[in-house]
């Protein structure tokens, strides 16, 4: 280790870094700076201080959330790779595995929505193919502010953010040739200053091709491949580790700029190396958050080695770049490879054929040091562990949020909703942005490229076939931040239960989850309470549904001027269909099919707290969130899945926002992507429902988790009922009526019920979001 700090050209001295406390602008505290000084036994120079700041940022080392993440179940009989690598991996049989992960790009998307969202897609794609997998699907989970002037401070900006984020996602995904197959979008005022842009990617891999991000073997070469390095994205990781204030929208230099066409070449070149030259590839990792320093230091840390990098050899697209800038740049479409010594030219030839740079910039050492050289001088000399394993870890205090007492006192009874005309309330719900069709968003996405998509956006989960097998994968993203806001632990359970319901309704067995944990500042004890308690709920649900957490992302400081977003732990789940014959959609299929309500033993409960109907009719949310019986929900899901596999089910749709009434309507609206071409059911104009529910009118809109609207062919009613009773005595299958051909939604209750023409309701549901945005 160097005994003195080395000053780099035109940068502050180590003493100036200390005296001016420039590191505070990088979200590094005084205590953390002193910790770095103690580890080095000297003052860090400007470059070294920057390396510590970014590697110890919340975004990179999860210093405030690591103790909480350790509570998640991460193992299982099918899990081949859990958290700790670029993505998680689950065995799906036939020598194949599914690779998936979700990432957030919230802060970049708030200040530069198109590039922020686009590079979010690019980054998560690289996480997937760095494991050796080919990306086959992208999903998103988006949160924006309100779209009406009555509920938003700046409705025009909210609309601009929606337009540009969606454009960024579609542009990158469409250009690179990976289908965007599903997702969710919700709107609430708390997201106005800080939208949430979470992106999930799913890949497929032969088990024999699995890669790890390791720089092992002293003397082996470190090769930089892909795009050149510029000054974009410098300190993007620390930018994502602080809350928004008045000046944050000017921080566009922290936002990266993507090139999907170059990334397409990078995908193919990397997979070429992995599949055809695996004997000379030691490790591979994406240069994502914190760029070159993060990827290289993490690869050395996982292998227990050191690294020597010569920065003069780093491909640069701008002149006079300093070591600090090169190491912290988050320029896109770059990967780092560890290659067996003597085979560098072989790797270079491959990447050259794809029109990409491939340059040897360093070597693996056995001294455990992270050493950087520039213009003949050592500009950084730090123990690898100091940047990675020995990063600070905080056990921050938590306290129950003061808001909860007031929220629990809110009347969330059916009477509080004051529903006098259920048909009118029903249509208003269909028009609300969170419930309304998101076709205006997903029609811009190419969901069919690669020709594996069986169910496109619009059903409970997307489904893609696994080529050369009879199997398929179902995938979904889900979370309702309102529930976590009302009760973090119960809300955490609901997030996983809803995702599992989406997977099961498509005919698949849930396998595992990834997550994006979106919260406010961890320095606020109330935010830490939300994070800890919701994590406990997520863990409990994952154990019940046997869906371990195999990857994920934590995004904190999602707040503007000390006002945090709803705690929003997005759950991305993947399930396995053991045969494509089991694929199920939410659309009713034929007149005369029986319609059932499948629930737990309690049936539909008055679950109005945090519901869409509560927000619609009262203008706010509140009340006591009823706990959920995870075992009963799992039993109901088993009953449905067993019936689907036996061929007794024509359609299935989980009850969520808007309750049973909306679930019935959406099933009757006739979206049928099972044909593979995404066209709507040709009978959509004539299908309706004739059903009777032994419920008061408000309960039509209750959001009871773990409930399903199921249609059954007329000739299989007895088999369906017997199957449910035999599989899960806890499940209740209540016959409501049948699918009709008169084009009317006739929903009778103990009150006025609902009577609306299918096409009138569908027009409201389908056109509302487009009208609001345009």
XYZ file of C-alpha atoms in Angstrom:
774
model
C 0.000 0.000 0.000
C 1.255 3.458 -0.845
C 2.322 5.454 2.206
C 1.269 8.783 0.756
C -1.674 9.908 -1.331
C -0.868 10.652 -4.948
C -2.196 13.873 -6.442
C -3.702 13.496 -9.918
C -3.514 16.241 -12.520
C -5.832 19.237 -12.024
C -7.557 17.690 -9.021
C -7.635 18.788 -5.374
C -4.915 17.426 -3.135
C -5.698 14.903 -0.416
C -5.413 17.732 2.120
C -7.841 19.847 0.086
C -10.291 16.954 -0.078
C -10.142 16.751 3.716
C -10.270 20.464 4.397
C -13.040 21.378 1.919
C -14.984 18.194 2.673
C -15.754 17.818 -0.993
C -16.828 14.247 -0.245
C -19.991 15.519 1.434
C -21.249 16.402 -2.045
C -20.875 12.728 -2.935
C -23.174 11.642 -0.071
C -20.186 10.469 1.987
C -20.392 11.413 5.655
C -17.584 12.708 7.833
C -17.607 9.421 9.752
C -17.295 7.440 6.534
C -14.431 9.619 5.359
C -12.619 9.028 8.644
C -13.298 5.305 8.279
C -11.581 5.393 4.868
C -8.642 7.305 6.350
C -8.306 4.651 9.038
C -8.362 1.809 6.526
C -5.671 3.416 4.384
C -3.569 4.751 7.233
C -3.362 8.031 5.332
C -5.496 10.624 3.614
C -7.191 9.328 0.454
C -6.548 11.394 -2.639
C -9.341 12.829 -4.768
C -9.745 9.690 -6.883
C -9.632 7.345 -3.900
C -12.168 9.418 -1.987
C -14.452 9.219 -5.015
C -14.043 5.433 -5.157
C -14.917 5.063 -1.483
C -17.887 7.413 -1.808
C -19.473 5.584 -4.699
C -18.734 2.055 -3.467
C -20.085 2.934 -0.038
C -23.177 4.636 -1.434
C -26.570 3.270 -0.505
C -27.149 2.304 -4.113
C -24.031 0.098 -4.286
C -23.483 -1.438 -0.844
C -27.001 -1.344 0.664
C -25.440 -0.162 3.926
C -28.803 0.634 5.524
C -30.787 -2.314 4.175
C -28.362 -5.267 4.284
C -29.388 -6.347 7.809
C -33.002 -6.423 6.653
C -32.302 -8.253 3.397
C -30.666 -11.067 5.357
C -34.127 -12.013 6.655
C -35.374 -13.007 3.186
C -35.575 -16.696 2.272
C -33.124 -17.120 -0.614
C -32.717 -20.860 -1.104
C -34.865 -23.670 -2.446
C -34.634 -26.977 -4.318
C -34.694 -25.223 -7.690
C -32.470 -22.232 -6.842
C -29.132 -22.387 -8.671
C -28.048 -18.813 -7.899
C -29.415 -16.509 -5.249
C -28.581 -12.874 -4.428
C -24.981 -11.786 -4.895
C -24.463 -12.102 -8.639
C -25.835 -10.159 -11.593
C -29.150 -12.022 -11.407
C -30.801 -15.025 -9.768
C -31.210 -18.399 -11.457
C -33.867 -21.097 -11.046
C -33.830 -24.596 -12.545
C -36.842 -25.287 -14.798
C -35.857 -28.793 -15.932
C -34.692 -30.152 -19.268
C -31.191 -28.834 -18.545
C -32.502 -25.258 -18.676
C -32.887 -22.459 -16.165
C -34.626 -19.116 -15.948
C -32.565 -16.056 -15.003
C -34.259 -12.906 -13.750
C -33.804 -9.694 -11.830
C -35.417 -6.284 -11.384
C -33.728 -2.884 -11.087
C -34.871 0.649 -10.379
C -34.016 3.780 -12.341
C -36.134 6.205 -10.358
C -33.857 9.189 -9.854
C -32.509 9.304 -13.438
C -36.040 9.010 -14.827
C -37.221 11.934 -12.728
C -34.684 14.342 -14.248
C -34.270 12.866 -17.750
C -37.211 10.485 -18.209
C -36.480 9.153 -21.687
C -32.811 8.320 -21.102
C -33.427 7.354 -17.484
C -36.001 4.739 -18.462
C -34.126 3.575 -21.565
C -30.876 2.985 -19.725
C -32.809 1.207 -16.988
C -33.769 -1.342 -19.623
C -30.217 -1.519 -20.962
C -28.749 -2.068 -17.511
C -31.074 -4.896 -16.525
C -30.483 -6.628 -19.865
C -26.739 -6.639 -19.162
C -27.313 -8.170 -15.729
C -29.077 -11.060 -17.433
C -26.635 -11.825 -20.230
C -23.673 -11.385 -17.877
C -24.910 -14.634 -16.302
C -24.727 -16.350 -19.682
C -28.453 -16.118 -20.408
C -30.208 -14.735 -23.443
C -32.734 -12.047 -22.453
C -36.188 -13.126 -23.641
C -38.597 -10.721 -21.930
C -38.842 -7.352 -20.192
C -41.547 -6.168 -17.789
C -41.981 -2.851 -16.039
C -43.580 -1.460 -12.902
C -44.291 2.274 -13.093
C -45.634 4.861 -10.643
C -46.566 8.420 -11.550
C -48.388 11.379 -10.084
C -52.060 12.039 -10.786
C -53.288 12.965 -14.264
C -56.076 15.387 -13.402
C -55.644 19.013 -12.386
C -57.851 18.515 -9.349
C -55.408 16.012 -7.845
C -51.980 17.133 -9.112
C -49.673 20.084 -8.529
C -48.262 19.897 -12.053
C -50.433 17.693 -14.229
C -48.580 18.635 -17.417
C -45.277 17.431 -15.995
C -46.870 14.200 -14.820
C -48.161 13.568 -18.333
C -44.741 14.430 -19.751
C -43.085 11.925 -17.436
C -45.513 9.168 -18.457
C -44.976 9.900 -22.131
C -41.180 10.015 -21.950
C -40.666 7.074 -19.584
C -42.858 4.850 -21.742
C -41.081 6.105 -24.863
C -37.690 5.340 -23.314
C -38.680 1.794 -22.354
C -40.238 1.048 -25.728
C -37.390 2.616 -27.680
C -34.643 0.608 -26.016
C -36.549 -2.674 -25.845
C -37.914 -2.448 -29.382
C -34.551 -1.505 -30.880
C -32.594 -4.223 -29.135
C -35.156 -6.859 -30.045
C -36.315 -8.050 -26.612
C -40.105 -8.073 -26.113
C -41.714 -6.027 -23.368
C -44.431 -8.478 -22.384
C -46.096 -7.135 -19.270
C -46.078 -4.849 -16.269
C -48.220 -2.514 -14.222
C -48.767 1.229 -13.948
C -50.415 3.073 -11.087
C -51.051 6.709 -10.255
C -51.014 8.470 -6.884
C -50.143 11.998 -5.818
C -47.193 10.860 -3.662
C -45.246 9.907 -6.809
C -45.538 13.333 -8.434
C -42.059 14.558 -7.543
C -40.440 11.131 -7.587
C -41.814 8.677 -10.165
C -40.845 5.026 -9.809
C -39.410 3.265 -12.849
C -38.694 -0.392 -12.113
C -37.713 -2.768 -14.901
C -37.492 -6.557 -14.769
C -35.754 -8.801 -17.277
C -36.116 -12.557 -17.759
C -33.594 -14.728 -19.574
C -33.155 -18.369 -20.474
C -29.966 -20.357 -20.168
C -28.637 -23.887 -20.464
C -27.466 -24.813 -16.985
C -24.016 -25.709 -18.329
C -23.478 -22.117 -19.495
C -23.976 -20.312 -16.150
C -21.360 -17.607 -15.552
C -20.154 -15.743 -12.460
C -18.633 -12.284 -12.089
C -15.210 -13.250 -10.768
C -11.681 -12.055 -11.467
C -9.713 -15.141 -10.449
C -6.219 -16.418 -11.222
C -3.223 -14.152 -10.715
C -1.862 -13.026 -14.062
C -5.142 -13.386 -15.925
C -6.189 -10.389 -17.981
C -8.942 -7.850 -17.325
C -10.547 -6.845 -20.606
C -12.853 -3.901 -21.191
C -15.402 -4.564 -23.965
C -18.168 -2.496 -25.546
C -18.734 1.231 -25.795
C -16.184 3.884 -24.991
C -16.155 5.787 -21.704
C -17.493 9.324 -21.491
C -18.424 11.719 -18.734
C -22.098 10.717 -18.566
C -23.466 9.179 -15.393
C -20.572 10.201 -13.131
C -21.717 9.673 -9.542
C -25.014 8.273 -10.771
C -24.947 5.804 -7.861
C -24.519 8.527 -5.251
C -27.158 10.639 -7.044
C -29.530 7.697 -6.505
C -28.571 7.661 -2.810
C -29.968 11.047 -1.841
C -33.396 12.637 -1.808
C -34.625 15.167 -4.331
C -34.590 18.854 -3.525
C -35.139 21.984 -5.503
C -31.906 21.629 -7.487
C -31.910 17.965 -8.402
C -33.516 18.387 -11.801
C -30.323 20.054 -12.956
C -28.258 16.936 -12.242
C -28.540 15.614 -15.756
C -24.832 14.772 -15.871
C -25.642 11.929 -13.481
C -27.971 10.383 -16.094
C -26.527 7.979 -18.642
C -27.207 7.938 -22.381
C -27.940 4.596 -24.024
C -27.417 3.044 -27.452
C -29.612 -0.049 -27.904
C -28.091 -0.917 -31.268
C -24.633 -1.154 -29.702
C -26.069 -3.173 -26.822
C -27.527 -5.644 -29.316
C -24.013 -6.217 -30.665
C -22.702 -6.486 -27.123
C -25.270 -9.154 -26.247
C -24.337 -11.276 -29.235
C -20.584 -10.868 -28.738
C -20.740 -11.774 -25.032
C -22.961 -14.793 -25.662
C -20.597 -15.855 -28.447
C -17.724 -15.866 -25.954
C -19.781 -17.654 -23.292
C -21.114 -20.364 -25.579
C -18.142 -20.932 -27.851
C -15.068 -19.856 -25.863
C -16.050 -20.707 -22.319
C -12.728 -22.410 -21.658
C -10.862 -19.089 -21.734
C -13.487 -16.970 -19.944
C -12.924 -16.742 -16.192
C -15.625 -14.213 -15.311
C -17.876 -11.504 -16.753
C -19.778 -8.600 -15.216
C -21.769 -5.577 -16.319
C -20.407 -2.091 -15.767
C -23.587 -0.758 -14.178
C -23.960 1.507 -11.161
C -20.555 3.014 -10.263
C -19.204 1.859 -13.608
C -15.689 0.488 -13.870
C -14.857 0.670 -10.174
C -17.898 -1.306 -9.069
C -17.608 -4.078 -11.645
C -13.864 -4.557 -11.225
C -13.759 -4.317 -7.430
C -16.702 -6.683 -7.038
C -15.153 -9.228 -9.409
C -11.912 -9.171 -7.409
C -13.764 -9.331 -4.089
C -15.767 -12.410 -5.083
C -12.566 -14.172 -6.145
C -10.499 -13.009 -3.163
C -7.895 -11.419 -5.431
C -6.416 -8.021 -6.234
C -6.431 -5.987 -9.441
C -4.022 -3.750 -11.296
C -5.627 -1.477 -13.904
C -3.836 0.833 -16.335
C -6.282 3.628 -17.005
C -4.401 5.007 -20.019
C -5.722 1.967 -21.907
C -9.403 2.533 -21.084
C -11.233 3.428 -24.334
C -12.357 7.054 -23.993
C -14.636 9.149 -26.164
C -13.778 12.441 -24.487
C -10.408 14.151 -24.091
C -8.423 14.715 -20.918
C -10.515 12.399 -18.769
C -9.181 12.029 -15.241
C -8.904 8.749 -13.310
C -11.804 9.912 -11.150
C -13.995 10.417 -14.231
C -13.019 7.153 -15.910
C -13.637 5.064 -12.830
C -16.975 6.632 -11.880
C -18.451 7.122 -15.339
C -21.625 5.122 -15.924
C -21.449 5.190 -19.703
C -23.653 2.432 -21.022
C -23.122 -0.748 -23.063
C -19.868 -1.787 -21.355
C -18.795 -5.096 -19.829
C -15.721 -6.308 -17.977
C -14.225 -9.731 -18.675
C -11.582 -11.741 -16.893
C -9.765 -13.818 -19.523
C -7.102 -16.475 -19.208
C -3.679 -15.010 -19.900
C -2.492 -15.530 -23.448
C -5.975 -15.568 -25.011
C -6.583 -11.833 -25.232
C -6.283 -11.712 -29.029
C -8.907 -14.441 -29.353
C -11.384 -12.346 -27.355
C -10.465 -9.175 -29.220
C -11.108 -10.881 -32.566
C -14.611 -11.861 -31.492
C -15.593 -8.371 -30.371
C -13.984 -6.725 -33.375
C -16.205 -8.874 -35.580
C -19.193 -7.250 -33.855
C -17.755 -3.747 -34.270
C -16.882 -3.360 -30.596
C -13.794 -2.388 -28.622
C -12.048 -5.112 -26.624
C -9.003 -3.827 -24.760
C -6.811 -5.334 -22.060
C -6.719 -2.743 -19.268
C -5.178 -4.711 -16.437
C -4.495 -8.009 -14.734
C -5.463 -10.045 -11.680
C -2.998 -9.891 -8.780
C -2.597 -11.939 -5.628
C -1.955 -9.061 -3.202
C -5.577 -8.134 -2.501
C -4.937 -4.540 -3.539
C -6.957 -2.392 -5.912
C -4.272 -0.484 -7.798
C -4.820 2.098 -10.522
C -2.098 3.563 -12.712
C -2.413 6.627 -14.918
C 0.312 8.362 -16.899
C 3.020 6.393 -15.138
C 1.834 7.151 -11.603
C -0.165 5.113 -9.106
C -3.328 7.154 -8.569
C -5.161 4.751 -6.275
C -3.987 1.935 -4.024
C -6.736 0.550 -1.808
C -7.406 -2.911 -0.321
C -10.182 -4.530 -2.368
C -12.011 -5.487 0.808
C -12.075 -1.860 1.920
C -14.227 -1.011 -1.079
C -16.486 -4.061 -0.880
C -16.677 -6.481 2.069
C -15.655 -3.881 4.661
C -18.118 -1.209 3.527
C -20.116 0.264 6.411
C -23.290 -1.473 7.512
C -25.828 0.423 9.565
C -28.474 -0.860 11.943
C -30.626 2.226 11.857
C -33.361 2.920 14.400
C -37.006 2.553 13.491
C -40.215 3.797 15.008
C -43.861 3.317 14.138
C -44.953 6.111 11.797
C -47.157 8.726 13.410
C -49.438 8.529 10.376
C -50.626 5.023 11.293
C -52.612 6.114 14.337
C -54.597 8.587 12.286
C -55.071 6.201 9.385
C -56.364 3.429 11.659
C -59.016 5.793 12.986
C -60.458 6.373 9.504
C -63.835 4.783 8.864
C -63.365 2.278 6.031
C -66.758 0.626 6.300
C -69.111 0.080 3.396
C -71.304 2.898 4.714
C -68.386 5.361 4.543
C -68.245 4.938 0.754
C -71.751 6.363 0.309
C -72.402 4.378 -2.873
C -75.890 5.288 -4.098
C -75.591 4.218 -7.727
C -73.371 1.112 -8.078
C -73.505 1.207 -11.897
C -72.167 4.767 -11.878
C -69.466 3.885 -9.332
C -68.541 0.892 -11.472
C -68.028 3.040 -14.577
C -66.063 5.626 -12.592
C -63.760 2.858 -11.363
C -63.209 1.595 -14.905
C -62.229 5.148 -15.892
C -59.759 5.663 -13.039
C -56.162 5.659 -14.346
C -54.989 2.818 -12.095
C -57.850 0.497 -13.151
C -58.283 1.607 -16.765
C -56.743 -0.350 -19.618
C -53.035 0.322 -20.061
C -53.183 -0.458 -23.772
C -52.234 3.160 -24.467
C -48.928 2.368 -22.778
C -48.166 -1.168 -23.884
C -49.264 -0.791 -27.498
C -45.970 1.081 -28.004
C -44.024 -1.988 -26.849
C -43.048 -4.738 -29.270
C -44.259 -7.722 -27.284
C -43.978 -10.266 -30.101
C -40.339 -9.980 -31.203
C -38.447 -13.298 -30.780
C -41.837 -15.019 -31.452
C -41.926 -16.704 -28.038
C -44.747 -14.631 -26.553
C -47.917 -16.614 -25.949
C -49.766 -14.153 -23.715
C -49.049 -10.480 -24.322
C -49.788 -7.586 -21.960
C -53.392 -7.427 -20.849
C -53.925 -10.614 -18.861
C -52.921 -11.434 -15.290
C -49.422 -12.512 -16.309
C -47.422 -12.636 -19.502
C -46.461 -16.079 -20.797
C -43.587 -17.040 -23.077
C -42.829 -20.503 -24.439
C -39.546 -22.251 -23.722
C -38.315 -23.363 -27.117
C -37.628 -27.040 -27.753
C -39.768 -28.034 -24.762
C -43.479 -28.309 -23.910
C -43.045 -25.850 -21.058
C -43.658 -22.130 -20.689
C -42.920 -19.342 -18.221
C -45.426 -16.947 -16.666
C -44.197 -13.631 -15.305
C -45.675 -10.622 -13.557
C -44.885 -7.489 -11.544
C -47.106 -6.392 -8.686
C -47.406 -4.107 -5.672
C -49.986 -1.803 -4.128
C -48.139 0.915 -2.206
C -51.358 2.092 -0.561
C -51.625 -1.142 1.390
C -48.039 -0.866 2.682
C -48.731 2.758 3.586
C -51.669 1.620 5.755
C -49.922 -1.421 7.264
C -46.399 -2.283 6.106
C -46.350 -5.912 7.234
C -49.774 -6.883 5.938
C -49.126 -4.881 2.778
C -45.889 -6.815 2.244
C -47.782 -10.092 2.482
C -50.386 -8.846 0.018
C -47.753 -7.804 -2.550
C -46.398 -11.359 -2.781
C -49.860 -12.955 -2.594
C -51.119 -10.792 -5.481
C -48.116 -11.691 -7.626
C -48.639 -15.392 -6.878
C -52.318 -15.081 -7.775
C -51.392 -13.577 -11.150
C -49.034 -16.472 -11.866
C -51.511 -19.152 -10.776
C -54.371 -17.585 -12.769
C -52.202 -18.103 -15.853
C -51.799 -21.802 -15.101
C -48.270 -21.695 -13.672
C -46.608 -22.737 -10.427
C -44.845 -19.795 -8.724
C -41.072 -20.369 -8.633
C -39.317 -17.390 -7.062
C -39.317 -13.609 -6.847
C -37.117 -10.623 -7.491
C -37.909 -7.266 -5.934
C -37.387 -3.520 -6.107
C -37.741 -2.036 -2.634
C -38.676 1.616 -3.200
C -38.733 3.723 -0.013
C -37.873 7.151 1.328
C -34.830 8.134 3.385
C -33.488 5.409 5.699
C -32.331 8.172 8.021
C -35.993 8.630 8.934
C -36.908 6.035 11.611
C -40.455 5.883 10.259
C -39.171 4.885 6.808
C -37.021 2.201 8.409
C -40.115 0.905 10.188
C -41.906 0.650 6.848
C -38.944 -1.164 5.303
C -38.445 -3.605 8.178
C -42.087 -4.483 8.669
C -42.879 -4.844 4.963
C -39.780 -7.029 4.558
C -41.127 -9.220 7.351
C -44.432 -9.525 5.500
C -42.688 -10.319 2.224
C -40.556 -12.971 3.929
C -43.577 -14.628 5.529
C -45.441 -14.745 2.220
C -42.417 -16.053 0.312
C -42.102 -18.916 2.771
C -45.787 -19.760 2.482
C -45.812 -19.689 -1.334
C -42.346 -21.317 -1.550
C -41.011 -18.462 -3.661
C -37.500 -17.543 -2.462
C -36.029 -14.116 -3.153
C -33.267 -14.814 -5.683
C -32.335 -11.259 -6.701
C -33.451 -7.687 -6.342
C -32.694 -4.058 -5.754
C -33.104 -1.502 -2.997
C -33.920 2.087 -3.956
C -34.003 4.495 -1.039
C -34.270 8.277 -0.774
C -37.333 8.306 -3.013
C -38.658 11.577 -1.680
C -38.885 15.195 -2.644
C -38.338 17.939 -0.096
C -38.724 15.377 2.712
C -42.014 14.000 1.337
C -41.578 10.294 0.617
C -43.420 8.136 -1.881
C -45.618 5.367 -0.563
C -43.406 2.463 0.548
C -43.531 0.435 -2.661
C -41.805 -2.971 -2.646
C -42.386 -4.137 -6.215
C -42.531 -7.917 -6.528
C -41.492 -9.556 -9.788
C -42.454 -13.223 -9.927
C -41.855 -16.012 -12.429
C -43.781 -19.272 -12.621
C -43.441 -22.514 -14.553
C -46.096 -24.083 -16.770
C -45.145 -27.726 -17.113
C -47.196 -27.987 -20.293
C -48.376 -25.292 -22.674
C -51.864 -26.839 -22.604
C -52.229 -25.330 -19.123
C -51.923 -21.724 -20.336
C -54.956 -19.779 -19.116
C -56.095 -16.210 -19.763
C -58.568 -13.970 -17.986
C -60.964 -13.661 -20.936
C -64.294 -15.458 -20.898
C -64.446 -17.857 -23.855
C -67.973 -19.038 -24.672
C -71.587 -18.159 -23.880
C -73.009 -20.658 -21.440
C -69.794 -21.190 -19.518
C -70.411 -21.170 -15.766
C -68.928 -18.301 -13.740
C -67.575 -19.027 -10.271
C -66.156 -16.906 -7.499
C -63.289 -18.842 -5.942
C -62.280 -17.542 -2.503
C -60.973 -18.558 0.884
C -63.389 -19.716 3.577
C -64.356 -16.151 4.519
C -65.532 -15.251 1.033
C -65.532 -11.614 -0.051
C -64.791 -9.437 2.974
C -65.396 -5.692 3.395
C -61.801 -4.966 2.339
C -62.108 -1.274 1.525
C -59.092 0.184 3.351
C -56.677 1.450 0.717
C -58.926 0.286 -2.097
C -59.554 2.001 -5.394
C -63.205 2.535 -4.511
C -62.251 4.190 -1.218
C -59.944 6.606 -3.006
C -62.597 7.261 -5.666
C -65.523 7.920 -3.328
C -63.797 9.607 -0.379
C -60.791 11.256 -2.048
C -58.296 9.616 0.323
C -57.336 6.307 1.892
C -57.388 5.036 5.457
C -58.739 2.435 7.833
C -57.467 -0.780 9.332
C -56.032 -3.142 6.744
C -57.386 -6.600 7.483
C -54.731 -9.282 7.908
C -54.506 -11.990 5.285
C -54.512 -15.740 5.856
C -51.560 -16.785 3.719
C -52.244 -20.495 4.174
C -55.845 -20.079 3.027
C -54.742 -18.063 -0.013
C -52.165 -20.729 -0.887
C -54.867 -23.402 -0.575
C -57.188 -21.458 -2.883
C -54.388 -21.076 -5.400
C -53.676 -24.834 -5.270
C -57.335 -25.551 -5.919
C -57.364 -23.312 -8.978
C -54.091 -24.644 -10.349
C -55.217 -28.249 -9.949
C -58.465 -27.522 -11.780
C -56.624 -25.741 -14.584
C -54.261 -28.663 -15.081
C -57.198 -31.061 -15.145
C -58.768 -29.075 -18.000
C -61.779 -27.867 -16.006
C -61.142 -24.100 -16.351
C -61.831 -21.892 -19.380
C -60.554 -18.624 -17.836
C -59.275 -17.269 -14.540
C -58.739 -13.727 -13.284
C -57.633 -12.614 -9.833
C -59.688 -10.064 -7.921
C -57.626 -6.937 -7.289
C -58.153 -3.192 -7.874
C -61.851 -2.508 -8.263
C -62.964 -5.804 -6.748
C -65.213 -8.518 -8.147
C -67.187 -6.153 -10.383
C -64.081 -5.008 -12.241
C -62.738 -8.569 -12.448
C -66.004 -9.737 -14.046
C -65.947 -6.848 -16.498
C -62.332 -7.330 -17.522
C -63.014 -11.010 -18.118
C -65.971 -10.104 -20.317
C -64.048 -7.468 -22.282
C -62.569 -10.339 -24.208
C -58.848 -9.675 -24.500
C -57.493 -12.975 -25.738
C -53.752 -13.117 -26.312
C -53.575 -16.895 -26.196
C -53.877 -16.973 -29.972
C -50.378 -15.542 -30.154
C -51.295 -12.596 -32.344
C -52.729 -10.488 -29.541
C -56.057 -9.895 -31.285
C -59.115 -9.438 -29.172
C -61.669 -12.180 -28.790
C -63.987 -11.807 -31.821
C -66.951 -12.410 -29.497
C -66.029 -9.426 -27.316
C -68.909 -7.348 -28.695
C -71.547 -9.880 -27.674
C -70.266 -11.515 -24.493
C -71.779 -10.465 -21.195
C -72.489 -11.912 -17.776
C -75.616 -12.943 -15.937
C -74.563 -13.392 -12.315
C -76.061 -13.068 -8.860
C -73.977 -12.422 -5.770
C -75.278 -12.704 -2.212
C -73.605 -9.417 -1.351
C -74.550 -5.839 -0.646
C -73.587 -3.438 -3.449
C -70.383 -2.002 -1.910
C -68.864 -5.486 -1.581
C -68.764 -5.698 -5.376
C -65.783 -3.340 -5.128
C -64.028 -4.883 -2.114
C -60.465 -6.005 -2.846
C -60.248 -9.357 -1.063
C -56.823 -10.836 -1.754
C -56.588 -14.392 -3.031
C -59.980 -14.419 -4.774
C -60.629 -15.334 -8.411
C -63.317 -15.035 -11.055
C -63.271 -18.357 -12.911
C -65.258 -19.567 -15.917
C -65.885 -23.275 -16.428
C -67.229 -25.039 -19.540
C -70.840 -26.039 -18.973
C -70.031 -29.733 -19.266
C -67.302 -29.618 -16.613
C -69.089 -27.915 -13.730
C -69.370 -31.022 -11.566
C -65.734 -31.996 -12.150
C -64.591 -28.466 -11.278
C -66.539 -28.380 -8.022
C -65.348 -31.851 -7.040
C -61.757 -30.952 -7.853
C -61.832 -27.818 -5.686
C -63.407 -29.690 -2.771
C -60.901 -32.525 -2.988
C -57.832 -30.344 -3.409
C -58.459 -27.609 -0.854
C -61.296 -27.872 1.665
C -60.425 -24.294 2.692
C -61.394 -22.969 -0.749
C -64.962 -22.000 -1.571
C -66.235 -22.183 -5.155
C -69.501 -20.227 -5.423
C -71.509 -20.495 -8.637
C -72.543 -16.971 -9.668
C -74.169 -17.516 -13.061
C -72.964 -17.810 -16.624
C -71.355 -16.058 -19.556
C -74.092 -14.599 -21.754
C -74.311 -13.632 -25.411
C -76.517 -10.553 -24.988
C -73.659 -8.082 -24.518
C -74.836 -6.994 -21.062
C -73.091 -6.990 -17.706
C -75.959 -8.041 -15.443
C -74.555 -8.258 -11.911
C -77.358 -8.793 -9.394
C -76.835 -8.276 -5.672
C -78.860 -7.818 -2.499
C -79.146 -4.166 -3.560
C -79.375 -2.361 -6.889
C -76.578 -4.312 -8.575
C -75.054 -3.323 -11.901
C -76.593 -3.386 -15.353
C -74.374 -1.921 -18.082
C -73.763 -2.793 -21.732
C -70.435 -4.593 -22.133
C -69.288 -2.375 -24.986
C -70.233 0.832 -23.132
C -68.209 -0.259 -20.123
C -65.329 -1.406 -22.294
C -65.222 1.917 -24.122
C -64.866 3.763 -20.825
C -62.183 1.320 -19.601
C -60.231 1.273 -22.844
C -60.244 4.982 -23.718
C -59.929 6.670 -20.339
C -56.138 6.670 -19.944
C -55.549 7.773 -23.520
C -57.976 10.666 -23.058
C -56.293 11.773 -19.848
C -52.831 11.667 -21.375
C -53.788 13.350 -24.620
